[in-house]
Short mmCIF file of C-alpha atoms in Angstrom, two decimals:
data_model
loop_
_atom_site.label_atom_id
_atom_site.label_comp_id
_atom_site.label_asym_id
_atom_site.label_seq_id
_atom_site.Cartn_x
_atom_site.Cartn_y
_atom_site.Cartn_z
CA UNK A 24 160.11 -15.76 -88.89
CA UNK A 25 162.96 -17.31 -90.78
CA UNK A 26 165.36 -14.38 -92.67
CA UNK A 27 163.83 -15.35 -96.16
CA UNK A 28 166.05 -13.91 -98.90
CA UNK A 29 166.00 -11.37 -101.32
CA UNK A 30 164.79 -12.26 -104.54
CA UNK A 31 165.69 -9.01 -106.01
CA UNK A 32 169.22 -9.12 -104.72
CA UNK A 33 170.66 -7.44 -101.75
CA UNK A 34 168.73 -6.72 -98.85
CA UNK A 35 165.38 -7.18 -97.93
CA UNK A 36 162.82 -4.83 -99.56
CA UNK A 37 160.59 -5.47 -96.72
CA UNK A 38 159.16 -3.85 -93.96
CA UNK A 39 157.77 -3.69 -91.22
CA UNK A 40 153.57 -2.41 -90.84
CA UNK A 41 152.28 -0.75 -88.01
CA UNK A 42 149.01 0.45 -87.19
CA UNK A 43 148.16 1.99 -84.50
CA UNK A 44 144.23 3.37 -82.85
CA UNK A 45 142.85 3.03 -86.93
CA UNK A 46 139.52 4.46 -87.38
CA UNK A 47 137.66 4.49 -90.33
CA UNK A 48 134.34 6.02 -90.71
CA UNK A 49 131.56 6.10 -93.29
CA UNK A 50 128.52 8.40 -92.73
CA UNK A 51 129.01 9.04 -89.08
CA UNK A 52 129.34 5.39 -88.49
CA UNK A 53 132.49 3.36 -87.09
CA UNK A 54 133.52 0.27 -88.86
CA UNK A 55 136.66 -0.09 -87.45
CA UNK A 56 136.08 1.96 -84.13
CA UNK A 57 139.86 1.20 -82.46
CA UNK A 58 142.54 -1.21 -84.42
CA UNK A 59 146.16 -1.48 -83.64
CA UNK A 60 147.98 -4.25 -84.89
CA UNK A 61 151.51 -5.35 -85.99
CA UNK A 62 153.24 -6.73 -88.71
CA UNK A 63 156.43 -8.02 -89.13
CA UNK A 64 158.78 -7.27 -91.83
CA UNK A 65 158.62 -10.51 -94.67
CA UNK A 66 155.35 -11.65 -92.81
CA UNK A 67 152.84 -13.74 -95.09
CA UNK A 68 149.40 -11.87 -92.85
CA UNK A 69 146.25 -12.28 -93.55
CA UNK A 70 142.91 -10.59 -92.53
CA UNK A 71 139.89 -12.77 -92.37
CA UNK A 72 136.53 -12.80 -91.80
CA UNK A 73 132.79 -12.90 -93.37
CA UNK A 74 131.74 -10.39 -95.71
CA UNK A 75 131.28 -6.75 -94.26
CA UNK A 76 133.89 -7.07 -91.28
CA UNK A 77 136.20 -4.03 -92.13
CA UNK A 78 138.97 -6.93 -93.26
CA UNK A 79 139.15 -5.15 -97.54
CA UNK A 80 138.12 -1.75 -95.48
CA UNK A 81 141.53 -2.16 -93.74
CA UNK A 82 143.58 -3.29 -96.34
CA UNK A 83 142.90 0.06 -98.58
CA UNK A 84 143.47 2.01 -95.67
CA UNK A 85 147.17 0.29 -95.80
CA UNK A 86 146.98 1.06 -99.59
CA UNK A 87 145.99 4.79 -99.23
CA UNK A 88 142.91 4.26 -101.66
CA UNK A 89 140.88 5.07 -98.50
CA UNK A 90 140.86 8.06 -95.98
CA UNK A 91 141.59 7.61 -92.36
CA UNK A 92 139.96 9.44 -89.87
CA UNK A 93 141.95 8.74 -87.10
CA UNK A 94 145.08 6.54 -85.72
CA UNK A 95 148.39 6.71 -87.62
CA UNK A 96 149.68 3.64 -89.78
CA UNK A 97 153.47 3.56 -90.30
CA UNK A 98 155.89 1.26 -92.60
CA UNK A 99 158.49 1.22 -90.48
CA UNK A 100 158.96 4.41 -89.05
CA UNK A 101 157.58 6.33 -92.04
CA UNK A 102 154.42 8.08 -91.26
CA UNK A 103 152.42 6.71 -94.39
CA UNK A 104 148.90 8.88 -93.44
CA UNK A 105 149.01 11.18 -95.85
CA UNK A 106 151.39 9.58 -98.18
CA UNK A 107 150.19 9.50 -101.92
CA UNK A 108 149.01 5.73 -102.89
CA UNK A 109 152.07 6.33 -105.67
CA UNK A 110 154.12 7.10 -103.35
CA UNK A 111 153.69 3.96 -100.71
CA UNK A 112 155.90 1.83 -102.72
CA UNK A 113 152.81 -1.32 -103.00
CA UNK A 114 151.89 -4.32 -105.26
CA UNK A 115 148.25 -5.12 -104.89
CA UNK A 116 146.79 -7.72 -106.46
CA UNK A 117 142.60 -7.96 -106.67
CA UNK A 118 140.51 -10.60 -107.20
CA UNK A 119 139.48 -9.92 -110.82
CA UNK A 120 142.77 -9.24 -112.17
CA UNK A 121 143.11 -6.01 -113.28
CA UNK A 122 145.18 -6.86 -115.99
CA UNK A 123 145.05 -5.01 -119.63
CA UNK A 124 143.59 -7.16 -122.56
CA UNK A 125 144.94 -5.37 -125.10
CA UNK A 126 148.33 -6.05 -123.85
CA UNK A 127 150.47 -9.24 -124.41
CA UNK A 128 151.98 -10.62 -120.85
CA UNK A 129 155.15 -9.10 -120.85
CA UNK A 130 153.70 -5.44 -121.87
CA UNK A 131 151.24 -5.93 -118.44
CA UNK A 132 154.16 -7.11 -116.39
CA UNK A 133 156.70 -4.41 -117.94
CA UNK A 134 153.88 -1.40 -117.02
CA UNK A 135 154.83 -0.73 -113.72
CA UNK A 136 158.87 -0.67 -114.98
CA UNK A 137 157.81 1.50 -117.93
CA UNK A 138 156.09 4.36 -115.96
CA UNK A 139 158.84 4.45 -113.32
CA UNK A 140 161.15 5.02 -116.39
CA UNK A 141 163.24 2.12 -115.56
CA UNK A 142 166.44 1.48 -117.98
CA UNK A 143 165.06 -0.87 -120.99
CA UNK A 144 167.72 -3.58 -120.87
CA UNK A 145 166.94 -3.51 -116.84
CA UNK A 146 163.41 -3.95 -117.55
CA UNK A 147 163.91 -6.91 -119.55
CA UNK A 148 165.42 -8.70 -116.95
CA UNK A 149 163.55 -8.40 -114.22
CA UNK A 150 160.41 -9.23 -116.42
CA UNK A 151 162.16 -12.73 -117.72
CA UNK A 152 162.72 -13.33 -114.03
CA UNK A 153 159.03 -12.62 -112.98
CA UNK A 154 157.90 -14.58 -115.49
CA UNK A 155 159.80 -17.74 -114.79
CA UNK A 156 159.59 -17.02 -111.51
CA UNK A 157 155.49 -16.95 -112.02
CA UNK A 158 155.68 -20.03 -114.46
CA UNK A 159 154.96 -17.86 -118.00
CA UNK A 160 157.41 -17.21 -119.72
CA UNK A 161 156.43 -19.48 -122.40
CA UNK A 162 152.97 -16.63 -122.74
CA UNK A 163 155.03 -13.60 -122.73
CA UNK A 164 153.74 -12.99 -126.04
CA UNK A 165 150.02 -14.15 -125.24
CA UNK A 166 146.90 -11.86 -124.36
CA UNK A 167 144.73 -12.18 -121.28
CA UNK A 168 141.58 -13.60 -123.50
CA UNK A 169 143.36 -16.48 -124.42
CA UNK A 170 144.45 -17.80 -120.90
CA UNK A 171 142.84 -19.52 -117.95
CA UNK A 172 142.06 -17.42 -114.59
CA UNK A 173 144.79 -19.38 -112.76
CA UNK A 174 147.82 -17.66 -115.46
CA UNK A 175 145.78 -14.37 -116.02
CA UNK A 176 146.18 -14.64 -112.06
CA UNK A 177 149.74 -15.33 -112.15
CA UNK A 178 150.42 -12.32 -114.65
CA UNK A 179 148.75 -10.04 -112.11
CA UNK A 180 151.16 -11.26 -109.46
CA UNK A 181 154.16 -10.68 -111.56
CA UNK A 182 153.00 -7.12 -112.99
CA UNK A 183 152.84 -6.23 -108.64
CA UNK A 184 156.21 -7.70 -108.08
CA UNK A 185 158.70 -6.34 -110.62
CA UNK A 186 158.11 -3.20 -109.22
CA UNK A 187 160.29 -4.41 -106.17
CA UNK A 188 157.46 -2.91 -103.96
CA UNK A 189 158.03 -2.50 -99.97
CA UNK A 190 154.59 -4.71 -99.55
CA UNK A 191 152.47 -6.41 -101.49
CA UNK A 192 148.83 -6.67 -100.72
CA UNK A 193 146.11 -8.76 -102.00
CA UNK A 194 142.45 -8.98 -101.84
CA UNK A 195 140.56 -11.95 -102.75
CA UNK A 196 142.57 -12.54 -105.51
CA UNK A 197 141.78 -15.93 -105.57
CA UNK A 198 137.64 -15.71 -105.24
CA UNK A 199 137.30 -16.04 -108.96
CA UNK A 200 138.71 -19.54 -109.25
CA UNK A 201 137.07 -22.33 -109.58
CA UNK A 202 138.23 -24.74 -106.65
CA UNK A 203 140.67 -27.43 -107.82
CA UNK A 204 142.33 -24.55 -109.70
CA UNK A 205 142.12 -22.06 -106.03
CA UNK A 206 144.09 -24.95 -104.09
CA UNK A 207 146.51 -24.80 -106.47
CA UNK A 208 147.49 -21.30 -106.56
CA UNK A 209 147.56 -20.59 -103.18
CA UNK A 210 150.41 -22.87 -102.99
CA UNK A 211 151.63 -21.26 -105.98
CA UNK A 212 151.30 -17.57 -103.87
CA UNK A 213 152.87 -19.19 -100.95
CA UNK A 214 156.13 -20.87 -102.60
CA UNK A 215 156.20 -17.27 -104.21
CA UNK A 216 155.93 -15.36 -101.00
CA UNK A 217 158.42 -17.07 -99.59
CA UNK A 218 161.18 -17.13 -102.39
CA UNK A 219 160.40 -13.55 -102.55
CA UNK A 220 160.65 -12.66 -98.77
CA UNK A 221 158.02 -9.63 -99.02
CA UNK A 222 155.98 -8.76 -96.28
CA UNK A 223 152.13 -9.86 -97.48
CA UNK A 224 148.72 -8.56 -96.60
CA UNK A 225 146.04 -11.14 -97.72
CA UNK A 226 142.54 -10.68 -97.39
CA UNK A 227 140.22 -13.82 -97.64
CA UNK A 228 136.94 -15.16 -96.30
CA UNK A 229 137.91 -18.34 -96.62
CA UNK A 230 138.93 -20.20 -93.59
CA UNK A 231 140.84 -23.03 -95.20
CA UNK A 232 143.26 -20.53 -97.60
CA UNK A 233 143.58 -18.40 -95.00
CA UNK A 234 145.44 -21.57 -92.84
CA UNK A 235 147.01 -22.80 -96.13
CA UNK A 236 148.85 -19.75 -96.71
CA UNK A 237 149.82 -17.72 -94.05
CA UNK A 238 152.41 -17.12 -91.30
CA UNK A 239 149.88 -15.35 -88.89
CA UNK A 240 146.04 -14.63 -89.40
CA UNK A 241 143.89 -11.95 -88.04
CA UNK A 242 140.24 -13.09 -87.28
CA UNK A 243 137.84 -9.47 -87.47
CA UNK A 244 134.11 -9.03 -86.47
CA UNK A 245 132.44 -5.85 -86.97
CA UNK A 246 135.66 -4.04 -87.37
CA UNK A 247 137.24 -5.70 -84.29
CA UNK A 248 140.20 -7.79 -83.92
CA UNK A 249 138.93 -11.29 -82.53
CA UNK A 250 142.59 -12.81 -82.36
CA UNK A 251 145.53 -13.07 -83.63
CA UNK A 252 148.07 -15.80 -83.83
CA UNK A 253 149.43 -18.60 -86.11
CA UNK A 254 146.83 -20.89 -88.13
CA UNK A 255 147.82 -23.64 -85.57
CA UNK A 256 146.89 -21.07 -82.27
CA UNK A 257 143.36 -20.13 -83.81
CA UNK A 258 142.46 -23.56 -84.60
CA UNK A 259 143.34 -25.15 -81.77
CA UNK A 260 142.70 -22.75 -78.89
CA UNK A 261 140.39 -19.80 -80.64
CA UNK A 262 139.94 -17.19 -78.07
CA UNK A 263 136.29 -16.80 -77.97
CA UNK A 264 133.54 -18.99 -79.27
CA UNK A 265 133.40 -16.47 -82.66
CA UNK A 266 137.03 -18.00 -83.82
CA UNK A 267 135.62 -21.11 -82.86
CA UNK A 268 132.87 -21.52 -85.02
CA UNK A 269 134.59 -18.67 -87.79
CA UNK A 270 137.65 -20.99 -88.59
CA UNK A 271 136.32 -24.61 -89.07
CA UNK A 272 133.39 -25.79 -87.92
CA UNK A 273 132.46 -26.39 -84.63
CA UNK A 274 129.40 -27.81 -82.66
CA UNK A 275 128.49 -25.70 -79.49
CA UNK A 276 127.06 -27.66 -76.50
CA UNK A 277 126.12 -25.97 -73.00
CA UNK A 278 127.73 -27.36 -69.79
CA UNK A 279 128.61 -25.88 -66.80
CA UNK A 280 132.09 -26.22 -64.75
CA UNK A 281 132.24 -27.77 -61.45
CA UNK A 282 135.51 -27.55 -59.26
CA UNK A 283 135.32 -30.38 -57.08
CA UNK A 284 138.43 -31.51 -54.52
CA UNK A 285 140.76 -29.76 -56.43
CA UNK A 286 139.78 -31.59 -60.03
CA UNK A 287 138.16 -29.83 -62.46
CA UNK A 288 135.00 -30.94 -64.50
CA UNK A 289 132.79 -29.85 -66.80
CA UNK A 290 128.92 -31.18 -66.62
CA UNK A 291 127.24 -31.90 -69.68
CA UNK A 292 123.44 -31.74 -69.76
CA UNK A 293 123.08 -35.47 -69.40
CA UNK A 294 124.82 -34.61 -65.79
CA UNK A 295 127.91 -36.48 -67.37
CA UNK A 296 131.33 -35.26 -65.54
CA UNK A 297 133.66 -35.11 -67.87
CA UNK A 298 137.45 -34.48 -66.22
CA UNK A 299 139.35 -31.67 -67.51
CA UNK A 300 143.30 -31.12 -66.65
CA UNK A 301 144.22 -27.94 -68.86
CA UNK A 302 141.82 -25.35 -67.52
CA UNK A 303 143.06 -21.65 -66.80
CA UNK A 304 143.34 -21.32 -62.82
CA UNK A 305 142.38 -18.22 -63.35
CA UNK A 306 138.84 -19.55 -64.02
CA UNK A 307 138.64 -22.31 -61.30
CA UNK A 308 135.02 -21.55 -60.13
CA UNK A 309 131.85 -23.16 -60.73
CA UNK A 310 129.75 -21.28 -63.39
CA UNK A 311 128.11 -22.14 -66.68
CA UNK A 312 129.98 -22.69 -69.64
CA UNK A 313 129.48 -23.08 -73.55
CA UNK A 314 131.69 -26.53 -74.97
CA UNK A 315 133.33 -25.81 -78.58
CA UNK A 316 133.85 -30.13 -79.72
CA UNK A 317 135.04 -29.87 -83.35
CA UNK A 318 133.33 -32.92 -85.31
CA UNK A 319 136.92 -34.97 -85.41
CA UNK A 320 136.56 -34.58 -81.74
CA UNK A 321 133.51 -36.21 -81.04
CA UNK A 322 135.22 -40.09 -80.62
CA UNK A 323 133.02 -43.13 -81.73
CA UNK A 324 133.13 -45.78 -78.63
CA UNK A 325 133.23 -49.48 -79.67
CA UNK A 326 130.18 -51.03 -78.48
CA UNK A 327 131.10 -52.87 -75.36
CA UNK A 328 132.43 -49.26 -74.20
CA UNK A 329 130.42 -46.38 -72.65
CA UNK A 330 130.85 -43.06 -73.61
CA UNK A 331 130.23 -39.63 -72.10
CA UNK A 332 126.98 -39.04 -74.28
CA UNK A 333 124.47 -40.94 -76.44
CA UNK A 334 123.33 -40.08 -79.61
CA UNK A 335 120.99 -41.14 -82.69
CA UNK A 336 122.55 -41.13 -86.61
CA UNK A 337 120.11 -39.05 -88.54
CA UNK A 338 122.31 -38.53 -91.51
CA UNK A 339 125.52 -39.75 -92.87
CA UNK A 340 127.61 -38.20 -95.82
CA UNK A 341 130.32 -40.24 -97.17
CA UNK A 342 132.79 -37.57 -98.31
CA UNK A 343 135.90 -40.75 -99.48
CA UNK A 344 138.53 -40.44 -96.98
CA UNK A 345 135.96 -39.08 -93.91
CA UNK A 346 132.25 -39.75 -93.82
CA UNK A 347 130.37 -37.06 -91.51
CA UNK A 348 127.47 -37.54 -89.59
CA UNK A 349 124.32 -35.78 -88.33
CA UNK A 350 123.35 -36.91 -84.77
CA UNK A 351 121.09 -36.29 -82.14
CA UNK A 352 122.74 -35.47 -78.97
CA UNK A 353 120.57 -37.16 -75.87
CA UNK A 354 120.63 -33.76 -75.09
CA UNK A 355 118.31 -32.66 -77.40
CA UNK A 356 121.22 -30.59 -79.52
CA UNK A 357 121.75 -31.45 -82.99
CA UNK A 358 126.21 -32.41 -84.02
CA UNK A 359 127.90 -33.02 -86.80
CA UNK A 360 130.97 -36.00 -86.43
CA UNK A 361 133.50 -36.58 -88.65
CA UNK A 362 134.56 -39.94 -88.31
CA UNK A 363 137.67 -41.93 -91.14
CA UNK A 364 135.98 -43.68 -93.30
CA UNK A 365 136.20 -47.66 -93.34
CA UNK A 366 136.06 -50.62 -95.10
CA UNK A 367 132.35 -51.64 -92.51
CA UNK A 368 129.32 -50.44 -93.49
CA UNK A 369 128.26 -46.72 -92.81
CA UNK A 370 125.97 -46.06 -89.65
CA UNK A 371 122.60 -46.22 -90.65
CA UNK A 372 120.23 -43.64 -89.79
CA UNK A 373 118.27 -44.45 -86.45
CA UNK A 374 121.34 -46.17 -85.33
CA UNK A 375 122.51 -45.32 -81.52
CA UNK A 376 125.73 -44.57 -80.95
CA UNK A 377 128.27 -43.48 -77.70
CA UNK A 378 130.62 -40.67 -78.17
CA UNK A 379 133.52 -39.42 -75.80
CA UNK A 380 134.91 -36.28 -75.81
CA UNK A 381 138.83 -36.02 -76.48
CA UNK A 382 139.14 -33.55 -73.44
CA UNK A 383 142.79 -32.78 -74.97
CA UNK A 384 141.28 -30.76 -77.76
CA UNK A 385 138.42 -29.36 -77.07
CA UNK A 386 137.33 -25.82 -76.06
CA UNK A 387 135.66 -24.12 -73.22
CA UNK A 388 134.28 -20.56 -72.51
CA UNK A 389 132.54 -19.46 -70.43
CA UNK A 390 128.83 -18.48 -71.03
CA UNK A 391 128.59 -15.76 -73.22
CA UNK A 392 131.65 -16.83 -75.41
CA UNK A 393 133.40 -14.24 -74.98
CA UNK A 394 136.84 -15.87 -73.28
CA UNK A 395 138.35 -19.51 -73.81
CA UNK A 396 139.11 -20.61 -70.26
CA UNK A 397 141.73 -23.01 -71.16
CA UNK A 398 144.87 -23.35 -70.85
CA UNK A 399 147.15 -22.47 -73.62
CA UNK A 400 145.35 -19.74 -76.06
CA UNK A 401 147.90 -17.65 -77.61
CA UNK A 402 146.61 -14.45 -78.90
CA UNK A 403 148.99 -11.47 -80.19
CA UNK A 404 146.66 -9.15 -79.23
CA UNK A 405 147.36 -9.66 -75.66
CA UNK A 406 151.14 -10.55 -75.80
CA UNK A 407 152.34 -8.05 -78.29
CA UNK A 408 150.18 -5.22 -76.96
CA UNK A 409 148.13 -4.62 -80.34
CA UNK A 410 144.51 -4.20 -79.59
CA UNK A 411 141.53 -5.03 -81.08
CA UNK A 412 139.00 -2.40 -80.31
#
């Protein structure tokens, strides 16, 4: 990462997280059984995944405002177990605010400064430069009923910062949004983030903020780290067929790999061959396989050209600058295609089309999904030693 500078003057506030065998436990049961994981100092990092996978769990744990029964978390080389929530130096944000209605916006973002007994004509400045910073200074004397969720959202963020605090974690905070208005501050968080230079622990179920926003993103299941890498990594080359069909969507068709004078192939269940170049040697056998093809990589062949699989239109949605389709592989599995819209007419239900694969980009693993056996996947919890269960 880039040395992002100080907003609060001098140096960095930020530091490093480390966490190391976690275990958290409710009622005899494991939902995070074994987590390590690392996180560097002015990181934007977030934890994603669907409801229930241990991702908020975690994120308290960080926070202190939930016990752990076993592993040892550390900001930077401080021990932060046992350490009070008070005392953990944080700014959390959650996804309904939190913010006091009887107070105007500069009381709310002042609290923090107030009850750490910070010097009055000091606490005045670093509110005015919170709320420019946030875009409100021209509310400072409004109350939260009489604002939208976007600025009651950006008050929150402000009251979190002022405090100069080591890390600043959020959780949802954006779920309460309507969309237009949820695209908008997450760029807002981001451009903040980064002016700010404070290491950031996001947690989201949504796939697209989660790539919009952060440096590095950690897919959980069940408590377990999936993988971890950049938004770019995960998309392109998920590590099992869970990331694959987690972040974006992805249509799953069954092959099998044949090796065959030193080429590699994969065999579709029309018995197409379909040549592969970047496959993992370390895979170069003939087995059965599962075929992640994202619905931009399904390609629509002209009509004098013949594909690597046929397949009947059975729905169309027009969606401005992409219209997606629902087709009928000659397989017998169902796919979804995305293809950029045009000025023709869309493809008309019952219409037969041929589709290639763009072997560049999409995914293979083998048959229980467990392992992408391409070329190429780069996944922190391999190279930097952090573990996911």
């Amino acid at each position: 990462l880039y040395n992002k500078r100080n907003f609060y003057g001098g140096d960095s506030m930020s530091v490093e997280i480390r966490i190391e065998n976690a275990l958290k436990e409710y009622n005899n049961h494991a939902v995070i059984p074994n987590l390590s994981l690392n996180i560097e100092k002015g990181e934007f990092f977030t934890l994603l995944g669907p409801s229930g996978c241990g991702k908020t769990t975690l994120l308290r744990m960080i926070a202190g405002f939930n016990s752990i029964e076993g592993g040892n978390f550390y900001f930077n080389d401080k021990r932060i177990n046992d350490l009070d929530p008070s005392k953990r130096n944080i700014g959390m944000v959650f996804q309904n605010y939190a913010i006091f209605p009887h107070y105007t916006v500069r009381k709310n973002v002042e609290f923090g400064l107030k009850n750490r007994k910070v010097e009055n004509e000091e606490i005045k400045l670093r509110t005015d430069r919170f709320l420019k910073l946030m875009q409100i200074e021209a509310l400072a004397d409004r109350k939260p009923d009489r604002m939208s969720g976007g600025q009651q959202q950006r008050v929150a963020l402000a009251r979190a910062l002022v405090i100069e605090p080591d890390v600043l974690l959020m959780d949802e905070p954006l779920s309460n949004l309507d969309a237009k208005l949820r695209v908008e501050m997450r760029s807002a968080i981001k451009d903040i983030q980064r002016k700010v230079g404070i290491t950031t622990v996001y947690v989201t179920h949504d796939q697209e903020e989660a790539m919009a926003v952060s440096d590095r993103i950690a897919v959980m299941d069940k408590g377990i780290l999936q993988h971890v890498g950049t938004p770019k990594d995960i998309y392109q080359r998920p590590a099992n067929i869970f990331v694959a069909t987690f972040i974006g969507r992805s249509n799953i068709l069954s092959g099998s790999l044949e090796i065959s004078n030193g080429e590699n192939y994969i065999k579709l269940q029309n018995n197409k061959l379909v040549k592969i170049n970047n496959l993992n040697p370390t895979f170069a056998t003939n087995m059965s396989v599962k075929i992640s093809v994202r619905p931009e990589e399904f390609l629509l062949c002209d009509k004098n050209e013949t594909g690597d699989i046929k397949a009947k239109v059975v729905g169309s949605t027009f969606l401005g600058l992409n219209t997606h389709y629902k087709v009928e592989l000659e397989t017998g599995e169902i796919a979804e295609i995305v293809r950029e819209s045009t000025m023709e007419e869309i493809i008309a239900e019952g219409s037969y089309v041929s589709l290639a694969l763009n072997t560049d980009k999409i995914n293979v693993f083998n048959n229980d999904g467990t392992k992408n056996i391409l070329a190429g996947v780069q996944n922190d919890l391999v190279e930097k030693g952090v573990s996911g269960e």
